[in-house]
Coordinates of C-alpha atoms in Angstrom, one line a residue:
M1 CA 87.7 100.6 102.2
T2 CA 85.1 101.3 104.9
E3 CA 84.2 98.3 107.0
C4 CA 80.9 96.7 105.9
V5 CA 78.3 96.8 108.7
S6 CA 74.8 95.4 108.8
L7 CA 72.1 98.1 108.9
V8 CA 68.6 97.4 110.2
C9 CA 66.1 97.9 107.4
S10 CA 63.2 96.2 105.7
D11 CA 62.6 94.8 102.2
D12 CA 60.5 97.9 101.5
E13 CA 62.4 99.7 98.7
D14 CA 61.8 103.2 100.0
Q15 CA 63.2 102.4 103.5
Y16 CA 66.1 100.5 101.9
N17 CA 66.9 103.7 100.0
Q18 CA 66.7 105.7 103.2
V19 CA 69.2 103.4 104.9
Q20 CA 71.6 103.8 102.0
D21 CA 71.2 107.6 102.0
L22 CA 72.0 107.7 105.7
S23 CA 75.0 105.4 105.2
G24 CA 76.5 107.9 102.8
I25 CA 75.7 110.9 105.0
V26 CA 77.2 109.4 108.2
E27 CA 80.3 107.7 106.7
G28 CA 81.0 110.0 103.7
A29 CA 81.4 109.1 100.1
E30 CA 84.2 106.9 98.8
T31 CA 85.7 107.0 95.3
N32 CA 85.0 103.3 94.7
Q33 CA 81.3 102.9 93.9
H34 CA 79.5 99.8 93.1
H35 CA 76.6 99.7 90.5
C36 CA 73.7 97.3 90.3
S37 CA 73.6 95.8 86.8
V38 CA 69.8 95.5 87.0
C39 CA 68.6 98.9 88.1
N40 CA 71.9 100.9 88.0
K41 CA 71.6 101.9 91.7
T42 CA 74.9 102.9 93.2
F43 CA 76.4 101.7 96.5
I44 CA 79.4 102.8 98.5
R45 CA 80.3 99.3 99.6
A46 CA 80.3 96.0 97.7
C47 CA 78.5 94.2 100.6
N48 CA 75.6 96.6 100.3
L49 CA 75.3 95.9 96.6
Y50 CA 75.3 92.2 97.3
G51 CA 72.5 92.6 99.8
H52 CA 70.6 94.8 97.4
K53 CA 70.8 92.3 94.6
K54 CA 68.7 89.9 96.7
I55 CA 65.8 92.2 96.1
H56 CA 66.0 91.5 92.3
N57 CA 66.7 87.8 92.8
K58 CA 63.7 87.6 95.2
E59 CA 65.9 85.2 97.3
K60 CA 64.1 85.0 100.7
T61 CA 65.7 82.5 103.0
F62 CA 64.7 83.9 106.4
S63 CA 61.2 83.1 107.7
C64 CA 59.2 84.6 110.5
L65 CA 58.2 81.9 113.0
I66 CA 55.0 83.7 113.9
C67 CA 53.4 84.7 110.5
K68 CA 55.7 82.8 108.1
K69 CA 56.6 85.9 106.1
K70 CA 60.0 85.5 104.4
F71 CA 62.8 88.0 104.0
S72 CA 66.0 88.3 102.0
H73 CA 68.1 89.4 105.0
K74 CA 68.4 88.3 108.7
Y75 CA 68.3 92.0 109.8
S76 CA 65.1 92.4 107.9
L77 CA 63.6 89.4 109.7
D78 CA 64.8 90.8 113.1
A79 CA 63.2 94.2 112.3
H80 CA 59.9 92.5 111.2
E81 CA 59.7 90.3 114.4
R82 CA 59.6 93.5 116.5
I83 CA 56.2 94.1 115.0
H84 CA 55.0 91.0 116.8
T85 CA 57.0 91.6 120.0
G86 CA 56.6 95.4 120.2
E87 CA 60.2 95.7 121.1
R88 CA 61.7 99.2 120.6
P89 CA 65.4 98.8 121.5
Y90 CA 66.8 102.0 120.0
S91 CA 66.3 105.2 122.1
C92 CA 67.0 108.8 121.3
S93 CA 69.5 110.3 123.8
V94 CA 67.8 113.8 123.4
C95 CA 64.1 113.1 123.9
E96 CA 64.1 109.4 124.9
K97 CA 61.7 108.4 122.0
S98 CA 62.3 104.8 121.1
F99 CA 62.3 103.0 117.8
K100 CA 62.1 99.5 116.4
Q101 CA 64.8 100.1 113.9
L102 CA 68.3 101.7 114.1
S103 CA 67.8 103.5 110.8
A104 CA 64.6 105.2 112.1
L105 CA 66.5 106.4 115.2
K106 CA 69.3 107.8 113.0
Y107 CA 66.9 109.8 110.9
H108 CA 65.0 110.9 114.0
R109 CA 68.2 112.3 115.4
L110 CA 68.4 114.7 112.4
T111 CA 65.1 116.2 113.5
H112 CA 67.0 117.6 116.5
T113 CA 69.4 119.4 114.2
D114 CA 69.0 121.8 111.2
E115 CA 70.6 119.3 108.9
R116 CA 68.5 118.6 105.8
P117 CA 70.9 116.9 103.3
F118 CA 68.3 116.5 100.5
S119 CA 66.9 119.7 99.0
C120 CA 64.3 120.4 96.3
S121 CA 65.7 121.8 93.1
V122 CA 62.5 123.8 92.5
C123 CA 61.8 125.4 95.9
Q124 CA 64.9 124.6 97.9
K125 CA 62.9 123.0 100.7
G126 CA 65.2 120.5 102.6
F127 CA 64.4 117.0 103.7
I128 CA 66.1 114.4 105.9
H129 CA 65.9 111.5 103.4
S130 CA 65.5 111.0 99.7
G131 CA 62.1 109.3 100.0
A132 CA 60.5 112.4 101.5
L133 CA 62.1 114.5 98.8
N134 CA 60.8 112.3 96.1
R135 CA 57.2 112.5 97.5
H136 CA 57.6 116.3 97.7
M137 CA 58.7 116.6 94.1
M138 CA 55.4 115.1 93.0
T139 CA 53.7 118.3 94.3
H140 CA 55.7 120.2 91.6
T141 CA 55.4 117.6 88.8
G142 CA 51.8 116.5 89.4
E143 CA 52.9 112.9 89.2
R144 CA 50.3 110.4 90.5
P145 CA 51.9 107.0 90.1
Y146 CA 49.4 104.9 92.1
S147 CA 46.3 103.9 90.1
C148 CA 43.0 102.3 91.3
S149 CA 42.4 99.1 89.4
V150 CA 38.6 99.5 89.8
C151 CA 38.0 103.1 88.6
E152 CA 41.5 104.2 87.4
K153 CA 41.6 107.2 89.8
T154 CA 45.2 108.1 90.5
F155 CA 47.1 109.1 93.6
A156 CA 50.4 110.6 94.6
R157 CA 50.8 108.4 97.7
K158 CA 50.1 104.7 98.2
H159 CA 48.3 105.1 101.5
N160 CA 45.8 107.3 99.8
L161 CA 45.2 104.6 97.2
D162 CA 44.8 102.0 99.9
A163 CA 42.2 104.1 101.7
H164 CA 40.4 104.7 98.4
K165 CA 40.3 100.9 97.7
R166 CA 38.7 100.3 101.1
A167 CA 35.9 102.6 100.1
H168 CA 35.3 100.4 97.0
I169 CA 35.3 97.3 99.2
D170 CA 32.8 98.9 101.7
K171 CA 30.4 99.7 98.8
A172 CA 30.8 96.2 97.5
Q173 CA 30.0 94.7 100.9
A174 CA 26.9 96.8 101.1
A175 CA 25.8 95.4 97.7
V176 CA 26.5 91.9 98.9
D177 CA 24.3 92.5 102.0
L178 CA 21.5 93.9 99.8
L179 CA 21.8 91.0 97.4
K180 CA 21.4 88.5 100.3
K181 CA 18.3 90.3 101.6
T182 CA 16.5 90.7 98.3
K183 CA 17.7 87.7 96.4
N184 CA 14.3 86.0 96.3
K185 CA 12.6 89.2 95.3
M186 CA 15.1 90.3 92.7
P187 CA 14.7 89.5 89.0
T188 CA 17.1 86.9 87.8
S189 CA 18.6 89.2 85.2
W190 CA 19.5 91.7 87.9
S191 CA 21.1 89.1 90.1
I192 CA 23.2 87.8 87.1
S193 CA 24.2 91.4 86.3
I194 CA 25.5 92.0 89.8
Q195 CA 27.4 88.7 89.8
V196 CA 29.1 89.7 86.5
Y197 CA 29.9 93.2 87.8
F198 CA 31.5 91.8 90.9
Y199 CA 33.7 89.3 89.0
S200 CA 34.8 91.9 86.4
T201 CA 35.6 94.5 89.0
F202 CA 37.0 92.6 91.9
K203 CA 37.9 89.3 90.3
T204 CA 35.8 87.5 92.8
T205 CA 32.1 86.6 93.6
P206 CA 29.9 88.3 96.1
A207 CA 30.0 85.2 98.3
D208 CA 33.8 85.1 98.3
L209 CA 34.1 88.8 98.9
S210 CA 31.7 88.5 101.9
A211 CA 33.7 85.6 103.3
S212 CA 37.0 87.5 102.9
H213 CA 35.4 90.6 104.5
K214 CA 34.3 88.5 107.6
S215 CA 37.7 86.9 108.0
K216 CA 39.4 90.3 108.3
K217 CA 37.1 91.5 111.1

């Protein structure tokens, strides 16, 4: 049985998958595999399965002293704290680029080689990790799993959805500012309609949205 080692990763499911992918690539597959009874995900080592199950149990016993965010694993907390400290302790021996996480360095090292262990079954394009392959497959399938709760527009990637949502917020803030300037001149029915629109769309009032917007500046 391969010795169980702690890998630096985060609670983010995509990055957790990448760490497990890399573990299999570097250390090789074993005949004894361990399956999660909740999502049927397979792990080479029992200790990795144990750590994975904490995601389903939502057991978070490690807390950041700075922002109070909680994590299921100590190594996840250590990786998170580097966001606050800016520490990048893992350096590439080829180009000297540094990283906050060991897993990121290991994937980076593959960019200096031609190794692409995950390949597309449609076009045979190769990728370093399964997350990149999964995102690429959406270009073939047309899948757009991220949906805007305001206008129901869909996106293939979450960061595109986040940018789209910010556009909604910016428009809403402009409406808040206009409402403040014209409140005394605006017919009561218009003002009520705007209030109803805000609550049904953003589950908040113009005043609360304005306060939230200011607190994030």
